[in-house]
Amino acid sequence: MQGELNIVVCMKQVPDPEGPSSSYEVDSDNKKVIPKGIPPVMSPFDENALEAAVKLKEKHGGKVTILSVGCNLSKPVLLKAVAVGADEILTIEDDSCDRESIDGFQTASHIAAAVAGMERVDLVITGRQAADTNAGIVGAGIAEFLNMPLVTLAQRIELTEGKLNIERVMPDGFEVVSTTLPAVITVSHEIGEIRYPKMSDIKLAKSKPHKTMKPSDLDANYLKSEVLDMTELKAPQIERDCVMIKGDNADETGALLAKRLREDKVI
Amino acid sequence: MLELSGEQVYWQPHMRAYRNRRLDLTEKEGILTICDIREDGMPSALSLQVIGIGKELAKTSGRSLFCVIMGGETAPAAESVLRYGVEKVFCAKGEQFRSYNPELFSKTIKNLCDKINLELILLGSDEIGMDLGPRIAFSMQSAVVTDCVGLRFETGGEIRCTKPIYGSNALAVYTAKEKPMVAVVRSGVGEAPAEENATGSIEDLALDAELESRIEIIERVKEDTGGVRLEEAGVVVSGGRGIGGKEGFESLNELASVFGGAVGASRPPCDAGWITSQNQVGITGKIVSPNLYFAIAISGSSQHLSGMADSKNIIAINKDPDAYIFKVAHYGVVDDWKTIMPAFVKNVKELIGN
């Protein structure tokens, strides 16, 4: 790899996942989840991805482009991301890109088409999964459609002598893997929280380039139709009648709990 | 020997009376389970759960149940899965498969899938399955559902796959427009089937000599989480912010060891460094559904609940009577966990000992 790094960070806007359960209304008839009183935010793992990209840029120089696919994307959310250290924004926006009408397969094809249309991209980084669907498939799709190597669940990214060394989360620890550029990486939260933007950068963010495209502007060779069909959407029934155990003192409560669990054949 | 890279294919005589050289092995569409092997060479507990689901689906839908195993040594695992009712096990054996390499594994499975008629591919959701499942699906341009908590065949024969979305605040049911559908199944959703007499056969896959990976595995680093893997544990004892420190987790460990279970945590103790992030249960950590889940000093954030709400029995201990965790718990105690624990552990030991 010569010179500076061109990094694309794919970020999805989602209803704030820290919102209470009551803020998600499930509309089964229209197969939609309607967020109530919670603002859109960048999906948390995508924030981790942005942080990873900014760190790489600080070390190696280059440019970070934020790429977001959606419908009526929130401008403040995009600007906040830019303020953290990105250089430009590319949004793919259209009614057809609404979160309810596009699946991960299509989103990945849109991103691949947009990246293919850019001058030179060394790295595409995104979160391990989005906080709304929690699918974690878009990274794999981008890599497949662009024929780039993919490393998922990264917790640390190093670039030495043109090669990527990546620590990847594993069931019982982590592994260190090496691959070449250009590549696609999905990151896990272990890689680090997003930094707070400086006031001066927040002001500057508005002056950074923001390009908007429609799916119809993209190279149609990359675009795919959806492969998943949602047939049903329902609200889960998780509220239970909790059996409360209470004795006269803590020792008795502990003993009663054990006995009750045994009686109910739970232990 | 099944030749994956070329056209020339033949069957060993003892297998089945297929005389044609084409690899249309069945007229009926099959279900392929992907089996991960442990260090001792046997199928992982999660893989057996996946086979259990595959077996049920195969039985109810009249489809064939296949399994693929990749590893340095595959025979013990292959013989084992045959006893769980798999009709045919495909083995990719070789040094290059001794540890997980994303591209070698996904390409090997893709090559196999190109040769057999499949409706569904099942694998378990851990850090390997989450990586492998989408790769396989995209390489075949087919559909994938990750973190799947339910699977069924409709009467018409269409597969339906259930997945929680929006932090488990909604359950979506999906069907595939492109087959085979790949389903990455959450741990604890299936059960290992009962062992029976093996009637299936083992097929060694001839490996594609040109198989290459752009990803090189440099090293594996193990982080000790204290024995039992969280996703496989039948009992999980988890602590939250109210545990207060590393010492607190020692007492949780004592309770967990009584059951041969694992210790988990919500996010704050992991962020505070009281316990490794390997132990984190939640949407950004491990998703578990053990038979018994202790939520101790855990308030029940949406992010944590998404990782454990499907546990069969949830016991919550919390000082705060309004803690959200009591809404999902089956049994609850409102008190300081430290005062409850000694008597509880003592009584559990006595009862289990009996």
Coordinates of C-alpha atoms in Angstrom, one line a residue, chain A residues 15 17-22 24 26 33 35 45 99-100 104-105 108 128-129 131-138 140-145 147-153 155 163 165 168-180 188-190 193 224 226-246 249-262 264-267, chain B residues 39 100 102-103 126-128 130-131 134-135 137-139 141-147 152 160 162-178 181 214-225 229 231 259 267 271 277-278 280 283-286 291-292 294 301-303 305 309-311 313-315 317 324 326-335 339-340 342-344 347-348 351-352 354:
Chain A
P15 CA -33.9 4.4 16.4
P17 CA -31.4 1.3 20.9
E18 CA -31.0 2.6 24.5
G19 CA -34.7 3.6 24.4
P20 CA -37.1 1.7 26.7
S21 CA -39.1 -1.2 25.4
S22 CA -42.2 1.0 25.4
Y24 CA -41.1 0.4 20.1
V26 CA -45.0 -3.2 16.7
V33 CA -41.8 -1.2 14.0
P35 CA -40.3 4.1 17.1
F45 CA -21.2 -0.6 16.4
R99 CA -35.4 0.5 6.6
E100 CA -38.6 -1.5 6.2
G104 CA -29.3 -6.5 4.2
F105 CA -28.6 -8.2 0.8
A108 CA -24.8 -4.5 0.8
R128 CA -20.5 -6.0 13.3
Q129 CA -24.3 -5.6 13.2
A131 CA -28.8 -2.2 16.4
D132 CA -32.2 -2.5 14.7
T133 CA -32.1 -5.8 12.8
N134 CA -28.9 -7.2 14.5
A135 CA -28.3 -9.2 11.4
G136 CA -24.6 -8.6 10.9
I137 CA -24.6 -9.6 7.2
V138 CA -23.9 -6.4 5.3
A140 CA -20.0 -10.1 4.2
G141 CA -22.1 -8.8 1.3
I142 CA -19.9 -5.8 0.5
A143 CA -16.8 -8.1 0.5
E144 CA -18.5 -10.7 -1.7
F145 CA -19.8 -8.1 -4.2
N147 CA -14.4 -9.5 -4.2
M148 CA -12.4 -8.2 -1.2
P149 CA -11.2 -10.2 1.8
L150 CA -13.4 -9.8 4.8
V151 CA -12.5 -9.9 8.5
T152 CA -15.4 -9.8 11.0
L153 CA -15.6 -8.9 14.7
Q155 CA -11.3 -5.7 18.2
K163 CA -0.6 -5.6 5.4
N165 CA -3.1 -7.4 11.2
R168 CA -10.7 -10.9 15.8
V169 CA -13.0 -11.9 18.7
M170 CA -13.4 -15.7 19.0
P171 CA -15.6 -17.8 21.3
D172 CA -12.8 -18.4 23.8
G173 CA -10.5 -15.4 23.3
F174 CA -9.3 -13.8 20.1
E175 CA -7.2 -14.6 17.0
V176 CA -4.8 -12.6 15.1
V177 CA -5.3 -12.7 11.3
S178 CA -3.5 -11.0 8.5
T179 CA -4.8 -9.9 5.1
T180 CA -4.1 -7.5 2.3
S188 CA -16.9 -5.2 17.6
H189 CA -17.3 -2.8 20.5
E190 CA -14.0 -3.9 22.0
E193 CA -15.8 3.9 22.0
K224 CA -29.6 -6.8 -6.3
E226 CA -34.1 -8.6 -2.1
V227 CA -33.7 -12.2 -1.0
L228 CA -35.6 -12.2 2.3
D229 CA -39.3 -11.6 2.7
M230 CA -40.8 -10.7 6.1
T231 CA -44.0 -12.7 6.3
E232 CA -44.9 -11.8 9.9
L233 CA -44.0 -9.3 12.6
K234 CA -45.2 -9.6 16.1
A235 CA -44.6 -8.2 19.6
P236 CA -42.9 -10.7 21.9
Q237 CA -44.6 -11.8 25.0
I238 CA -41.9 -11.6 27.5
E239 CA -43.6 -10.1 30.5
R240 CA -44.0 -12.9 33.1
D241 CA -45.7 -13.3 36.4
C242 CA -42.6 -13.3 38.6
V243 CA -42.9 -15.5 41.7
M244 CA -41.6 -13.4 44.5
I245 CA -39.8 -15.2 47.3
K246 CA -39.7 -13.6 50.7
N249 CA -34.8 -12.7 57.1
A250 CA -32.2 -13.1 54.4
D251 CA -31.2 -16.6 55.5
E252 CA -34.7 -17.8 55.3
T253 CA -35.3 -16.1 51.9
G254 CA -32.2 -17.9 50.6
A255 CA -33.4 -21.2 51.9
L256 CA -37.0 -20.7 50.6
L257 CA -35.7 -19.8 47.1
A258 CA -33.6 -23.0 47.0
K259 CA -36.6 -25.1 48.2
R260 CA -39.0 -23.5 45.7
L261 CA -36.6 -24.1 42.8
R262 CA -36.3 -27.7 43.8
D264 CA -40.6 -26.8 40.8
K265 CA -37.9 -29.1 39.5
V266 CA -35.9 -26.1 38.2
I267 CA -32.8 -27.4 40.0
Chain B
E39 CA -10.4 -29.6 20.7
Y100 CA -11.2 -21.9 11.5
P102 CA -13.1 -18.1 7.0
E103 CA -12.3 -18.4 3.3
D126 CA -21.1 -18.1 17.8
E127 CA -18.2 -16.0 16.6
I128 CA -17.5 -18.6 13.9
M130 CA -21.8 -15.4 12.7
D131 CA -18.8 -15.1 10.3
P134 CA -23.3 -14.8 5.8
R135 CA -20.3 -15.7 3.8
A137 CA -25.2 -17.1 1.8
F138 CA -23.6 -14.3 -0.2
S139 CA -21.3 -16.7 -2.1
Q141 CA -26.5 -15.2 -3.6
S142 CA -29.0 -16.7 -1.3
A143 CA -30.8 -15.6 1.9
V144 CA -29.4 -15.7 5.4
V145 CA -31.1 -15.2 8.8
T146 CA -28.8 -14.7 11.7
D147 CA -29.6 -15.1 15.4
R152 CA -40.5 -24.4 10.8
R160 CA -40.0 -19.9 8.0
T162 CA -38.0 -16.4 13.3
K163 CA -35.6 -13.7 14.5
P164 CA -35.8 -11.1 17.2
I165 CA -35.2 -7.5 16.0
Y166 CA -35.0 -4.1 17.6
G167 CA -33.4 -5.5 20.7
S168 CA -36.0 -8.2 21.1
N169 CA -38.8 -5.7 21.0
A170 CA -40.2 -7.4 17.9
L171 CA -40.1 -10.8 16.4
A172 CA -39.8 -11.1 12.7
V173 CA -40.6 -14.2 10.6
Y174 CA -38.8 -14.5 7.3
T175 CA -39.0 -16.6 4.3
A176 CA -36.3 -16.9 1.6
K177 CA -36.7 -15.8 -2.0
E178 CA -33.4 -17.4 -2.9
M181 CA -31.7 -20.4 3.1
R214 CA -6.6 -14.3 1.4
I215 CA -6.8 -14.4 5.2
E216 CA -3.9 -15.9 7.1
I217 CA -4.4 -16.9 10.8
I218 CA -1.3 -15.8 12.7
E219 CA -2.2 -16.9 16.2
R220 CA -4.9 -17.8 18.6
V221 CA -5.0 -16.3 22.0
K222 CA -7.2 -17.9 24.6
E223 CA -8.8 -15.9 27.4
D224 CA -9.7 -18.1 30.4
T225 CA -13.3 -17.6 31.3
R229 CA -18.4 -21.9 27.7
E231 CA -23.2 -20.3 25.2
F259 CA -24.2 -26.4 39.0
R267 CA -22.0 -4.7 30.4
D271 CA -16.4 -2.1 31.2
S277 CA -15.7 -9.0 28.1
Q278 CA -15.8 -12.7 27.1
Q280 CA -20.7 -10.4 28.7
I283 CA -26.9 -8.0 22.4
T284 CA -23.3 -6.8 22.2
G285 CA -21.9 -9.9 24.0
K286 CA -23.0 -13.5 24.2
N291 CA -32.1 -23.8 31.5
L292 CA -31.4 -21.7 34.5
F294 CA -29.4 -16.1 37.6
S301 CA -31.4 -3.0 30.4
S302 CA -32.9 -3.8 27.0
Q303 CA -29.4 -4.6 25.8
L305 CA -32.4 -8.7 28.2
A309 CA -34.7 -13.3 28.0
D310 CA -35.2 -16.7 26.3
S311 CA -33.6 -18.6 29.2
N313 CA -35.9 -20.2 34.1
I314 CA -34.8 -16.8 35.2
I315 CA -34.1 -16.0 38.8
I317 CA -32.1 -11.0 42.9
Y324 CA -37.2 -4.1 35.1
F326 CA -38.5 -8.7 37.6
K327 CA -40.8 -8.3 34.5
V328 CA -39.0 -11.1 32.7
A329 CA -37.9 -13.2 35.6
H330 CA -39.8 -16.4 36.7
Y331 CA -38.6 -16.1 40.3
G332 CA -37.6 -13.0 42.1
V333 CA -36.1 -11.9 45.4
V334 CA -36.0 -8.3 46.5
D335 CA -33.0 -8.0 48.8
T339 CA -27.2 -11.4 52.3
I340 CA -29.2 -14.0 50.4
P342 CA -24.8 -17.8 51.7
A343 CA -28.0 -19.5 52.7
F344 CA -29.1 -20.0 49.1
N347 CA -29.4 -25.0 50.7
V348 CA -28.8 -25.7 47.0
L351 CA -30.8 -30.3 47.9
I352 CA -28.7 -31.2 44.9
N354 CA -29.8 -35.5 48.0

